[in-house]
XYZ file of C-alpha atoms in Angstrom:
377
model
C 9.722 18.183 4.333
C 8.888 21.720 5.357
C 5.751 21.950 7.295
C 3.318 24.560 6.634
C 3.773 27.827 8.168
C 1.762 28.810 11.062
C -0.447 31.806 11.189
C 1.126 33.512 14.055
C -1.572 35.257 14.309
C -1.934 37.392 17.611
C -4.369 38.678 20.581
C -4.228 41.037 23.747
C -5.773 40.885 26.889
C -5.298 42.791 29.395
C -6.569 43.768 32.934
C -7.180 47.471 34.183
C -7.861 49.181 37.552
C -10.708 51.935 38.072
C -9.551 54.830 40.131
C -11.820 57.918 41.225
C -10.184 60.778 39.295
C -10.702 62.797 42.651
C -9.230 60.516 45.644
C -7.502 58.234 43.306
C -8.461 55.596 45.314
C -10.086 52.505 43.806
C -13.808 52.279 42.741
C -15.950 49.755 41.904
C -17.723 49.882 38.676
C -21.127 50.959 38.419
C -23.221 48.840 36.329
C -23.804 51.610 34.299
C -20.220 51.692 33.127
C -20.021 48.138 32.598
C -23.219 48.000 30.218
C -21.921 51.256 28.428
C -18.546 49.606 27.293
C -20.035 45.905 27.025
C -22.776 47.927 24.491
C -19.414 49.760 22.843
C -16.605 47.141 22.470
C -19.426 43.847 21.778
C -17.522 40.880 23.401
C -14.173 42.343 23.811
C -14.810 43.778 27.353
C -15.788 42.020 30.676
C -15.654 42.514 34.046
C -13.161 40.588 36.339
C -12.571 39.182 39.579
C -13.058 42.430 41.910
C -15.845 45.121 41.319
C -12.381 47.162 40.425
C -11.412 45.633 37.467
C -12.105 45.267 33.863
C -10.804 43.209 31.184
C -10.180 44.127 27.386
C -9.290 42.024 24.741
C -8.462 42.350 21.073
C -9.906 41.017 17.970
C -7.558 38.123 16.180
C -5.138 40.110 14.730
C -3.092 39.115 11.559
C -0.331 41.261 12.861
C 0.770 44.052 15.152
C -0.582 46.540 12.642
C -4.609 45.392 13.572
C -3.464 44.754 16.834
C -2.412 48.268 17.753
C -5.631 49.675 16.044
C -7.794 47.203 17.994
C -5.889 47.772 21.143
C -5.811 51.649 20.863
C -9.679 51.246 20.186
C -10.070 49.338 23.441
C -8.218 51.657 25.909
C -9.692 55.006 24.420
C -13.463 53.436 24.715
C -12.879 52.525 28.439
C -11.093 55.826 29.453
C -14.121 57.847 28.092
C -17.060 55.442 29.152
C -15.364 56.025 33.024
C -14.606 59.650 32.892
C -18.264 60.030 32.456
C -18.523 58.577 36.002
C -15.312 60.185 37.177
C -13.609 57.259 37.117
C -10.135 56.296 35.378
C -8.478 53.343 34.062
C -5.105 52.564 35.100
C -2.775 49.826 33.228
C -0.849 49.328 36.318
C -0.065 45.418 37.528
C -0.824 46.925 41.445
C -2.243 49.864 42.786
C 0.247 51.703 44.878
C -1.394 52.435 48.137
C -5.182 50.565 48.044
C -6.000 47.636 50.510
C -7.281 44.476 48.894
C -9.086 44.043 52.208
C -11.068 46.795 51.196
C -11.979 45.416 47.875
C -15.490 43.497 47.232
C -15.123 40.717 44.228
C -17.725 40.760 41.397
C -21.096 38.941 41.551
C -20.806 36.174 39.052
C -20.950 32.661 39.116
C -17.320 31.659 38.122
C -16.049 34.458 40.961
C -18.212 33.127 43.544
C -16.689 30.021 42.648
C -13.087 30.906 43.006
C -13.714 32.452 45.943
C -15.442 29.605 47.350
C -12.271 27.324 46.108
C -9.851 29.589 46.916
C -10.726 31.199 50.268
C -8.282 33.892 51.062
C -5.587 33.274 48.933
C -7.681 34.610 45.974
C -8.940 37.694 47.964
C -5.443 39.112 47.881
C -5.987 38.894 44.174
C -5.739 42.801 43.222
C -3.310 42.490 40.752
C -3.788 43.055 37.019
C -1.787 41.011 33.920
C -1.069 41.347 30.331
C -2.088 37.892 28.516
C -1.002 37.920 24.924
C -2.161 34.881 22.695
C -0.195 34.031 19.137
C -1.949 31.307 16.562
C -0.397 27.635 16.083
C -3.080 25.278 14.729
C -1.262 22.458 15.601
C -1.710 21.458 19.210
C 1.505 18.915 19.123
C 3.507 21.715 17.915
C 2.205 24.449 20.811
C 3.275 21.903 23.470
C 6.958 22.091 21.879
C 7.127 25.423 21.414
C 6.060 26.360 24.885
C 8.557 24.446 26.500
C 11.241 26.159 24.649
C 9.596 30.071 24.618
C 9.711 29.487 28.517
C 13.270 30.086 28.429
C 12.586 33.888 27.241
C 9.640 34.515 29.641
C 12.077 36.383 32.138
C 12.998 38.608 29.694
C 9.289 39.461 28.708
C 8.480 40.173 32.284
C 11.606 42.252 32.731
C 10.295 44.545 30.361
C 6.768 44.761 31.721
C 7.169 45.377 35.062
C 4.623 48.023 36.701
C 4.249 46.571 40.336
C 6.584 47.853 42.413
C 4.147 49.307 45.321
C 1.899 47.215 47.282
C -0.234 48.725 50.237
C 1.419 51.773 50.463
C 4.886 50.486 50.644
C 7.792 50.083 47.980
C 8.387 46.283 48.258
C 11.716 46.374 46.880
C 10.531 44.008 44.262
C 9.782 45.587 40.330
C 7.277 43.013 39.724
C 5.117 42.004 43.284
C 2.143 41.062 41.280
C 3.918 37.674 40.915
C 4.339 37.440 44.466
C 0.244 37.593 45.222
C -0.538 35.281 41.777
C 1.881 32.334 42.879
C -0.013 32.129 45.895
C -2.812 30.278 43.531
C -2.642 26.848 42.620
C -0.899 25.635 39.479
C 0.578 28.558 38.706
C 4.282 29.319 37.696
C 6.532 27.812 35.095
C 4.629 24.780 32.570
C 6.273 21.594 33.580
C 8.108 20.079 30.218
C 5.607 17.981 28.342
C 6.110 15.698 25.193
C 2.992 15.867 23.925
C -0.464 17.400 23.330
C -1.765 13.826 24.366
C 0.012 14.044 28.021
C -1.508 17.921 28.123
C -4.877 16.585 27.713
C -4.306 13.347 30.142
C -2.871 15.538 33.160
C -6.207 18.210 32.561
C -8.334 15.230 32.158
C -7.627 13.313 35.730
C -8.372 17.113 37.771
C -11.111 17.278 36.186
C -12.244 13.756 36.318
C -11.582 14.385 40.283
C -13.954 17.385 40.367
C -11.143 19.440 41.517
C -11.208 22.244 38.170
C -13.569 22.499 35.317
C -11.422 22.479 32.542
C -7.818 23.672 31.792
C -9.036 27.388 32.368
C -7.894 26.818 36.044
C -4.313 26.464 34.982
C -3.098 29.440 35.544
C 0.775 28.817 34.119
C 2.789 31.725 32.947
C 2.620 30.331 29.559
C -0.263 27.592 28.261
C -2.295 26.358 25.843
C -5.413 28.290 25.641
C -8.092 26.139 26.518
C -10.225 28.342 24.065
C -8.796 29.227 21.190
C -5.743 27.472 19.026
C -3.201 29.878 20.514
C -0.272 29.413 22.833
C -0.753 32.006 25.751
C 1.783 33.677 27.731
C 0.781 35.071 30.805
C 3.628 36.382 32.566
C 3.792 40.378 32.067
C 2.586 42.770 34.124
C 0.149 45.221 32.390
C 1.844 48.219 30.776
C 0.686 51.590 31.610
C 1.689 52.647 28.167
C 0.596 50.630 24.723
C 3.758 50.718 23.032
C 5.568 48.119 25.691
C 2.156 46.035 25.775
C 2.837 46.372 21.655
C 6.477 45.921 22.023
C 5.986 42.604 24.351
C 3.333 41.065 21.851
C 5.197 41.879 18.890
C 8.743 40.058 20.825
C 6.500 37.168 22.142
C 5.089 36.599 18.527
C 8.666 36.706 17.025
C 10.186 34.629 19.507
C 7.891 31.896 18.583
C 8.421 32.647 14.979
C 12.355 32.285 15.456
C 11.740 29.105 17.128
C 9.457 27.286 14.495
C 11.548 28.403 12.223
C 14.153 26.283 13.625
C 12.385 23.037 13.771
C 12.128 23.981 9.751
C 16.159 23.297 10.131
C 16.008 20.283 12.269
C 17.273 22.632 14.763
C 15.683 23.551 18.227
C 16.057 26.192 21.355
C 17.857 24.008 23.910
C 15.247 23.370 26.846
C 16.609 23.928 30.650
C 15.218 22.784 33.742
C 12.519 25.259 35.339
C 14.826 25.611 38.362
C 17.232 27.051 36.019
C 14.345 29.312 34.599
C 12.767 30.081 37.819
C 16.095 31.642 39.101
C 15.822 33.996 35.778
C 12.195 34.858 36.825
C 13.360 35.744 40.247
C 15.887 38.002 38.647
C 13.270 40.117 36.697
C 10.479 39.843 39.188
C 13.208 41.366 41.687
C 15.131 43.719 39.664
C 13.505 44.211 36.101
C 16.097 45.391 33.588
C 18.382 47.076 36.310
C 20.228 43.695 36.718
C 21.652 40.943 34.637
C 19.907 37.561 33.813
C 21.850 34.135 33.605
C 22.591 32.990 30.235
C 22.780 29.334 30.698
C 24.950 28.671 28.315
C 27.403 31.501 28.811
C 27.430 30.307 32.714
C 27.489 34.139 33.214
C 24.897 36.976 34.621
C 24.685 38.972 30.950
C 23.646 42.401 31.383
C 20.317 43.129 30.253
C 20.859 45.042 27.450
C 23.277 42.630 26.108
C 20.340 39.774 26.600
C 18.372 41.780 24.760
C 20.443 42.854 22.197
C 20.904 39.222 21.694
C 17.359 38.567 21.185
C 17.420 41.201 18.494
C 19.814 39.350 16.405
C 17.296 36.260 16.889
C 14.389 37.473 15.468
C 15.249 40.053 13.487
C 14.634 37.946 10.053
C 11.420 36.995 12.164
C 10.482 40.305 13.259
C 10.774 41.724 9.534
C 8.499 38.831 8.083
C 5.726 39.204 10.897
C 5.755 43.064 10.093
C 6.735 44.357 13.562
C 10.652 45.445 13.702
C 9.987 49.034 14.712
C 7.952 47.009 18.148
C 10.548 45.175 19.008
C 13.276 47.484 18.639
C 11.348 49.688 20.964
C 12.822 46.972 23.671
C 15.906 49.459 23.514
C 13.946 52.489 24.084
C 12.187 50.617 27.104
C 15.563 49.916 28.401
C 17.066 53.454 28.130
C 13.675 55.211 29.728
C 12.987 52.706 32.515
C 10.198 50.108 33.170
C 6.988 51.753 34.515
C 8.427 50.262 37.948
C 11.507 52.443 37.472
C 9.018 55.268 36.142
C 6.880 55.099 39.405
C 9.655 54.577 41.880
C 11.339 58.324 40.241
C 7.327 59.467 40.528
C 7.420 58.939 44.499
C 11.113 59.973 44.918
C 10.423 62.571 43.294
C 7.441 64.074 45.239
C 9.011 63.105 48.588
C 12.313 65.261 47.643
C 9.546 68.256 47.074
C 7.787 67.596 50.432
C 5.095 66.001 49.661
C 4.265 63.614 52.646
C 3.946 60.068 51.986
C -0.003 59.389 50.872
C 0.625 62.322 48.849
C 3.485 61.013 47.141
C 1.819 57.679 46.937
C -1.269 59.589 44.827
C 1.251 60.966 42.475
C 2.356 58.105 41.513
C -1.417 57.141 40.770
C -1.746 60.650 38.743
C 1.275 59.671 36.936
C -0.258 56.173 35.902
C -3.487 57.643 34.597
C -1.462 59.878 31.869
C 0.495 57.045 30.865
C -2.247 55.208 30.381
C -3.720 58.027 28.061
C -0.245 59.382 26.646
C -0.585 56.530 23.667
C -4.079 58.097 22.937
């Protein structure tokens, strides 16, 4: 018998950087700012690990109609609570040119924590992330659905890469902010797992050891929320502009969709080793969209668009149920304009071929990043 249809309902979080509209350099947040849009956005705003950073997050959304009006909401309210203090957010995964040596982490309990646990591997933590949550009440089926959406994850983060800079230097790599987070602890790919039961058993014995608090300290690019009865997937960069961030909910949601939707068939995504995977995530972390991924099954490297086109034909029944075919389709626009790492990389080309020196071209980039982020406004 048919089981009852998930919600697939759907959240975003993401993470933005505070620049100083004048030196576009990074700032810390003045309290002032941070009581202003706590007062304004009641819940769905916090700060973060560094005195840099802030964190939105949307309502539950029924779809990726309320999510784009919630989302919209939450960008527009931070830009204009910092430009009263000359500040700017930037959705960018890395800030091209700032040292994290430089930057001071926030005064809170659960940061002074981390830093205490994590010594210096978590002060090279000035990177920012996308997190984007979609509803399944039933915690045996979120275990088998994550370990078959992990196959697509390289895909998502193909799409979302923004992180291309890191101290002042291209790093040859589209995504780096991967580089910095897999320096933490349980991080990565979620091992395979049968059941909810062995979830629960593998959080229980860390935390029986004193070693984490409870399964927010996994840190896997895709997991159960420990909060909230979601599956989360973790692996994007931030977008500078809302429609990817919309355009990678709206996939992530309908991937999911597509896949329950085979277990309604006695059917099921066939589930590869995280080697396998991991090779795929190299591919996008090091390249984006500009080069092919493995399809597994093909025992070829398919172009990207072809990948994606594939994942079109998927969920397109999905995508058309859920409400959000005109978001995912925009994968195709992504791919003909370039990621934001492509867009940043032209940015700094761009100013160097008008001779601008170096830091210069470095800020422009910055500039650039600040009217994406408000272009969607």
């Amino acid at each position: 018998m048919a089981s009852t249809e998930p919600a697939f309902s759907l959240g975003i979080e993401e993470e933005y950087l505070l620049v100083d509209r004048d030196s576009l350099d990074l700032s810390p947040a003045p309290e002032a700012l941070m009581e202003r849009c706590a007062a304004a956005l009641e819940g769905q705003f916090s700060p973060e690990f560094l005195e840099c950073q802030v964190e939105i997050g949307t309502k539950v959304c029924r779809d990726i109609g309320e999510a784009r009006e919630d989302l919209k909401r939450l960008r527009a309210t931070v830009a204009q609570e910092a430009a009263a203090f000359n500040l700017a957010p930037i959705a960018a995964s890395c800030h091209p040119f700032s040292d994290w040596r430089d930057q001071q982490h926030t005064r809170k309990q659960r940061y002074d924590s981390l830093r205490d646990d994590l010594a210096g591997v978590v002060r090279r933590l000035l990177i920012c992330g996308n997190h984007v949550h979609i509803g399944i009440d039933d915690r045996d089926r979120r275990i088998d659905l994550i370990n078959q959406l992990k196959y697509f994850l390289p895909h998502l983060l193909a799409l979302s890469c923004s992180s291309p800079f890191w101290q002042g230097e291209d790093t040859g790599l589209s995504c780096y902010r991967l580089t910095v987070f897999d320096n933490l602890p349980r991080t990565g790919l979620p091992p395979r797992l049968e059941a909810w039961g062995e979830f629960e058993r593998s959080v229980s014995a860390l935390v029986e050891l004193d070693l984490i608090d409870d399964a927010t300290k996994i840190w896997w690019d895709l997991r159960p929320s420990h909060k909230f009865p979601t599956i989360e997937s973790r692996i994007c960069d931030v977008s500078p502009r809302m429609e990817t961030a919309l355009t990678l909910a709206a996939l992530t949601q309908s991937l999911t969709r597509m896949l329950w939707r085979l277990s309604q068939k006695n059917q099921r995504w066939r589930i590869y080793d995280n080697f396998l995977i991991s090779e795929n995530r190299w591919r996008a972390q090091r390249y984006g969209i500009d080069e092919g991924l493995i399809d597994f099954g093909a025992n070829t490297i398919q172009p990207f668009s072809d990948s994606i086109d594939d994942i079109l034909d998927l969920i397109a029944e999905d995508a058309g149920i859920l409400g959000c075919t005109r978001e995912v389709e925009h994968a195709r626009t992504i791919l003909r304009d370039g990621t934001s790492a492509n867009r940043q990389r032209a940015v700094h080309k761009g100013a160097i071929e008008a001779g601008q020196s170096r830091e210069d071209a470095l800020r422009a980039v910055v500039r650039h990043l600040i009217e994406e982020y408000h272009a969607d406004l």
